[in-house]
Amino acid sequence: MTELLEYAILQRFKTITLEEIRKMIELTPLEETVAVKQLIDQGLQKGIEKGMEKGMEKGQFIGQIQLIQRLLKRPQTPNESLAILDVEELKTMLTNLEADLGRLEL
C-alpha cells in the first residue's frame, strides 16, 4: 500500500526525492498531532465545566440538607458523607427532611 502511494506521489511530483516522499507519508502518532491535542483540551474543558456544574448542584443540596437538619435540631450529616452521595440521593434526603419540617410547622 505504501509503495502504491509513493508511486502515485512520484508520478504527480516529479522533482521530489523518494526520501522526501517517505517523510511526507510517515505517520505521526495521533497523540502528537495538533488536532488531537486540541480535541483533548476541549474534552478536558468540557469535563471541568460539567464537573463544576455538578459540584455546585450537589453543594446547594448539601447546604439545604444541613440547614433543615439544624432547624429540626438534628445532628448534621458531615460534608464528606453527603459529598459521596449522588444528586438523586441528595434530592430524596432533602425531600424527606422538607416533609419533616412541614409536619413540624403544623
PDB file of C-alpha atoms in Angstrom:
ATOM      1  CA  MET A   1       0.000   0.000   0.000  1.00  0.00           C
ATOM      2  CA  THR A   2       2.807   2.396   0.910  1.00  0.00           C
ATOM      3  CA  GLU A   3       4.597   1.589  -2.332  1.00  0.00           C
ATOM      4  CA  LEU A   4       1.500   2.468  -4.341  1.00  0.00           C
ATOM      5  CA  LEU A   5       1.180   5.757  -2.513  1.00  0.00           C
ATOM      6  CA  GLU A   6       4.871   6.502  -3.124  1.00  0.00           C
ATOM      7  CA  TYR A   7       4.449   5.700  -6.800  1.00  0.00           C
ATOM      8  CA  ALA A   8       1.384   7.927  -7.103  1.00  0.00           C
ATOM      9  CA  ILE A   9       3.196  10.831  -5.459  1.00  0.00           C
ATOM     10  CA  LEU A  10       6.257  10.309  -7.696  1.00  0.00           C
ATOM     11  CA  GLN A  11       4.032  10.468 -10.749  1.00  0.00           C
ATOM     12  CA  ARG A  12       2.440  13.716  -9.590  1.00  0.00           C
ATOM     13  CA  PHE A  13       5.570  15.439  -8.202  1.00  0.00           C
ATOM     14  CA  LYS A  14       8.465  14.539 -10.477  1.00  0.00           C
ATOM     15  CA  THR A  15      11.077  16.724  -8.755  1.00  0.00           C
ATOM     16  CA  ILE A  16      10.951  15.361  -5.190  1.00  0.00           C
ATOM     17  CA  THR A  17      13.089  12.507  -3.943  1.00  0.00           C
ATOM     18  CA  LEU A  18      11.929   9.152  -2.632  1.00  0.00           C
ATOM     19  CA  GLU A  19      13.245  10.111   0.819  1.00  0.00           C
ATOM     20  CA  GLU A  20      11.090  13.284   0.780  1.00  0.00           C
ATOM     21  CA  ILE A  21       8.056  11.233  -0.186  1.00  0.00           C
ATOM     22  CA  ARG A  22       8.660   8.748   2.625  1.00  0.00           C
ATOM     23  CA  LYS A  23       8.939  11.605   5.131  1.00  0.00           C
ATOM     24  CA  MET A  24       5.669  13.055   3.809  1.00  0.00           C
ATOM     25  CA  ILE A  25       3.728   9.836   4.281  1.00  0.00           C
ATOM     26  CA  GLU A  26       5.373   8.827   7.543  1.00  0.00           C
ATOM     27  CA  LEU A  27       2.598   8.641  10.102  1.00  0.00           C
ATOM     28  CA  THR A  28       2.807  10.755  13.205  1.00  0.00           C
ATOM     29  CA  PRO A  29       1.286   9.197  16.324  1.00  0.00           C
ATOM     30  CA  LEU A  30      -2.163  10.700  16.779  1.00  0.00           C
ATOM     31  CA  GLU A  31      -1.476  11.960  20.290  1.00  0.00           C
ATOM     32  CA  GLU A  32       1.342  14.107  18.881  1.00  0.00           C
ATOM     33  CA  THR A  33      -0.826  15.901  16.323  1.00  0.00           C
ATOM     34  CA  VAL A  34      -2.080  19.426  16.949  1.00  0.00           C
ATOM     35  CA  ALA A  35      -5.660  18.431  16.090  1.00  0.00           C
ATOM     36  CA  VAL A  36      -5.777  15.622  18.649  1.00  0.00           C
ATOM     37  CA  LYS A  37      -4.176  17.847  21.291  1.00  0.00           C
ATOM     38  CA  GLN A  38      -6.890  20.457  20.627  1.00  0.00           C
ATOM     39  CA  LEU A  39      -9.615  17.821  20.914  1.00  0.00           C
ATOM     40  CA  ILE A  40      -8.161  16.581  24.202  1.00  0.00           C
ATOM     41  CA  ASP A  41      -8.038  20.135  25.558  1.00  0.00           C
ATOM     42  CA  GLN A  42     -11.654  20.735  24.502  1.00  0.00           C
ATOM     43  CA  GLY A  43     -12.738  17.490  26.144  1.00  0.00           C
ATOM     44  CA  LEU A  44     -10.925  18.377  29.352  1.00  0.00           C
ATOM     45  CA  GLN A  45     -12.502  21.841  29.407  1.00  0.00           C
ATOM     46  CA  LYS A  46     -15.997  20.406  28.904  1.00  0.00           C
ATOM     47  CA  GLY A  47     -15.341  17.852  31.630  1.00  0.00           C
ATOM     48  CA  ILE A  48     -14.206  20.547  34.038  1.00  0.00           C
ATOM     49  CA  GLU A  49     -17.276  22.668  33.268  1.00  0.00           C
ATOM     50  CA  LYS A  50     -19.660  19.733  33.770  1.00  0.00           C
ATOM     51  CA  GLY A  51     -17.863  18.753  36.964  1.00  0.00           C
ATOM     52  CA  MET A  52     -18.199  22.290  38.308  1.00  0.00           C
ATOM     53  CA  GLU A  53     -21.918  22.360  37.471  1.00  0.00           C
ATOM     54  CA  LYS A  54     -22.473  19.021  39.208  1.00  0.00           C
ATOM     55  CA  GLY A  55     -20.393  20.114  42.185  1.00  0.00           C
ATOM     56  CA  MET A  56     -22.346  23.337  42.564  1.00  0.00           C
ATOM     57  CA  GLU A  57     -25.650  21.482  42.324  1.00  0.00           C
ATOM     58  CA  LYS A  58     -24.540  18.964  44.949  1.00  0.00           C
ATOM     59  CA  GLY A  59     -23.228  21.784  47.149  1.00  0.00           C
ATOM     60  CA  GLN A  60     -26.603  23.518  47.087  1.00  0.00           C
ATOM     61  CA  PHE A  61     -28.394  20.322  48.125  1.00  0.00           C
ATOM     62  CA  ILE A  62     -25.862  19.677  50.889  1.00  0.00           C
ATOM     63  CA  GLY A  63     -26.320  23.212  52.237  1.00  0.00           C
ATOM     64  CA  GLN A  64     -30.115  22.881  52.246  1.00  0.00           C
ATOM     65  CA  ILE A  65     -29.964  19.467  53.917  1.00  0.00           C
ATOM     66  CA  GLN A  66     -27.700  20.730  56.682  1.00  0.00           C
ATOM     67  CA  LEU A  67     -29.830  23.844  57.214  1.00  0.00           C
ATOM     68  CA  ILE A  68     -33.012  21.810  57.638  1.00  0.00           C
ATOM     69  CA  GLN A  69     -31.198  19.402  59.956  1.00  0.00           C
ATOM     70  CA  ARG A  70     -30.229  22.417  62.114  1.00  0.00           C
ATOM     71  CA  LEU A  71     -33.786  23.747  62.048  1.00  0.00           C
ATOM     72  CA  LEU A  72     -35.059  20.323  63.119  1.00  0.00           C
ATOM     73  CA  LYS A  73     -32.338  20.245  65.808  1.00  0.00           C
ATOM     74  CA  ARG A  74     -30.949  17.021  64.394  1.00  0.00           C
ATOM     75  CA  PRO A  75     -27.277  16.080  64.121  1.00  0.00           C
ATOM     76  CA  GLN A  76     -25.726  17.488  60.979  1.00  0.00           C
ATOM     77  CA  THR A  77     -24.535  14.938  58.450  1.00  0.00           C
ATOM     78  CA  PRO A  78     -20.851  15.662  57.715  1.00  0.00           C
ATOM     79  CA  ASN A  79     -19.994  17.212  54.349  1.00  0.00           C
ATOM     80  CA  GLU A  80     -17.824  14.209  53.455  1.00  0.00           C
ATOM     81  CA  SER A  81     -20.718  11.786  53.983  1.00  0.00           C
ATOM     82  CA  LEU A  82     -23.071  13.874  51.866  1.00  0.00           C
ATOM     83  CA  ALA A  83     -20.497  14.531  49.137  1.00  0.00           C
ATOM     84  CA  ILE A  84     -20.231  10.838  48.251  1.00  0.00           C
ATOM     85  CA  LEU A  85     -23.975  10.635  47.542  1.00  0.00           C
ATOM     86  CA  ASP A  86     -25.250  11.262  44.037  1.00  0.00           C
ATOM     87  CA  VAL A  87     -27.671  14.083  43.217  1.00  0.00           C
ATOM     88  CA  GLU A  88     -30.737  11.823  43.268  1.00  0.00           C
ATOM     89  CA  GLU A  89     -29.889  10.537  46.756  1.00  0.00           C
ATOM     90  CA  LEU A  90     -29.400  14.098  47.969  1.00  0.00           C
ATOM     91  CA  LYS A  91     -32.754  15.148  46.444  1.00  0.00           C
ATOM     92  CA  THR A  92     -34.508  12.275  48.196  1.00  0.00           C
ATOM     93  CA  MET A  93     -32.875  13.132  51.507  1.00  0.00           C
ATOM     94  CA  LEU A  94     -33.833  16.807  51.102  1.00  0.00           C
ATOM     95  CA  THR A  95     -37.429  15.926  50.204  1.00  0.00           C
ATOM     96  CA  ASN A  96     -37.746  13.767  53.322  1.00  0.00           C
ATOM     97  CA  LEU A  97     -36.300  16.497  55.533  1.00  0.00           C
ATOM     98  CA  GLU A  98     -38.613  19.109  53.986  1.00  0.00           C
ATOM     99  CA  ALA A  99     -41.575  16.841  54.715  1.00  0.00           C
ATOM    100  CA  ASP A 100     -40.433  16.509  58.349  1.00  0.00           C
ATOM    101  CA  LEU A 101     -40.043  20.285  58.580  1.00  0.00           C
ATOM    102  CA  GLY A 102     -43.518  20.794  57.096  1.00  0.00           C
ATOM    103  CA  ARG A 103     -45.068  18.475  59.687  1.00  0.00           C
ATOM    104  CA  LEU A 104     -43.313  20.412  62.444  1.00  0.00           C
ATOM    105  CA  GLU A 105     -44.779  23.730  61.286  1.00  0.00           C
ATOM    106  CA  LEU A 106     -48.364  22.457  61.615  1.00  0.00           C
TER     107      LEU A 106
END
